[in-house]
């Protein structure tokens, strides 16, 4: 069972690039290990009008994907980005993998 370190809905901090230091919510994780973060890595896209589909032409700002290595999961206790580890825990008679913060050992998904 592969456990992704960054998942949809996580709060992340950008650690490299033009948006370094900014924080946002992950909107999606792609198969090529790139993440889409809300309000981060905005780019202007020129959109051609399509009257049949009701699409108006113009220039719109869109979030573009970032490499997964350029973001860290946000740790609310420390207020900073933190590294993530994976460990097995025994929960109600069954074992399962969970993510935890390396700095304080706090489990991310309870």
Tab-separated table of C-alpha atoms in Angstrom, residues 41-100:
chain	number	residue	atom	x	y	z
A	41	UNK	CA	1.900	29.546	-8.737
A	42	UNK	CA	-0.611	31.623	-10.673
A	43	UNK	CA	-0.063	32.024	-14.420
A	44	UNK	CA	-1.956	34.007	-17.024
A	45	UNK	CA	-3.569	31.796	-19.682
A	46	UNK	CA	-4.969	33.171	-22.925
A	47	UNK	CA	-8.374	31.575	-23.533
A	48	UNK	CA	-9.971	31.537	-26.964
A	49	UNK	CA	-13.690	32.302	-27.058
A	50	UNK	CA	-16.065	29.431	-27.842
A	51	UNK	CA	-19.630	30.705	-28.304
A	52	UNK	CA	-21.013	27.167	-28.669
A	53	UNK	CA	-19.779	26.198	-25.196
A	54	UNK	CA	-20.535	29.631	-23.730
A	55	UNK	CA	-16.869	30.363	-22.981
A	56	UNK	CA	-15.851	34.006	-23.139
A	57	UNK	CA	-12.354	34.698	-24.428
A	58	UNK	CA	-9.699	36.702	-22.632
A	59	UNK	CA	-6.818	36.352	-20.206
A	60	UNK	CA	-7.462	34.435	-16.990
A	61	UNK	CA	-5.249	33.552	-14.032
A	62	UNK	CA	-4.912	29.860	-13.241
A	63	UNK	CA	-3.097	27.818	-10.620
A	64	UNK	CA	-0.367	25.737	-12.193
A	65	UNK	CA	1.056	22.572	-10.628
A	66	UNK	CA	4.185	22.596	-8.454
A	67	UNK	CA	6.644	19.777	-7.908
A	68	UNK	CA	5.802	17.819	-4.744
A	69	UNK	CA	9.367	18.401	-3.532
A	70	UNK	CA	8.771	22.172	-3.435
A	71	UNK	CA	6.085	22.000	-0.730
A	72	UNK	CA	6.077	20.885	2.907
A	73	UNK	CA	3.098	19.945	5.043
A	74	UNK	CA	2.154	22.768	7.447
A	75	UNK	CA	2.450	21.884	11.134
A	76	UNK	CA	-0.047	24.011	13.142
A	77	UNK	CA	1.822	23.420	16.437
A	78	UNK	CA	5.121	24.862	15.204
A	79	UNK	CA	3.603	27.239	12.647
A	80	UNK	CA	6.090	26.096	9.986
A	81	UNK	CA	6.478	23.498	7.261
A	82	UNK	CA	7.522	20.081	8.531
A	83	UNK	CA	8.912	16.848	7.163
A	84	UNK	CA	6.599	13.832	7.073
A	85	UNK	CA	7.267	10.245	8.073
A	86	UNK	CA	5.166	7.112	7.778
A	87	UNK	CA	4.705	4.559	10.545
A	88	UNK	CA	2.452	1.671	11.454
A	89	UNK	CA	0.013	2.034	14.366
A	90	UNK	CA	-2.289	-0.473	16.030
A	91	UNK	CA	-5.840	0.841	15.997
A	92	UNK	CA	-8.712	-1.287	17.336
A	93	UNK	CA	-7.062	-4.607	16.552
A	94	UNK	CA	-5.865	-3.717	13.063
A	95	UNK	CA	-2.612	-2.195	11.879
A	96	UNK	CA	-2.569	0.739	9.501
A	97	UNK	CA	-0.093	3.263	8.118
A	98	UNK	CA	-0.294	6.865	9.278
A	99	UNK	CA	1.634	10.036	8.479
A	100	UNK	CA	3.389	11.890	11.295
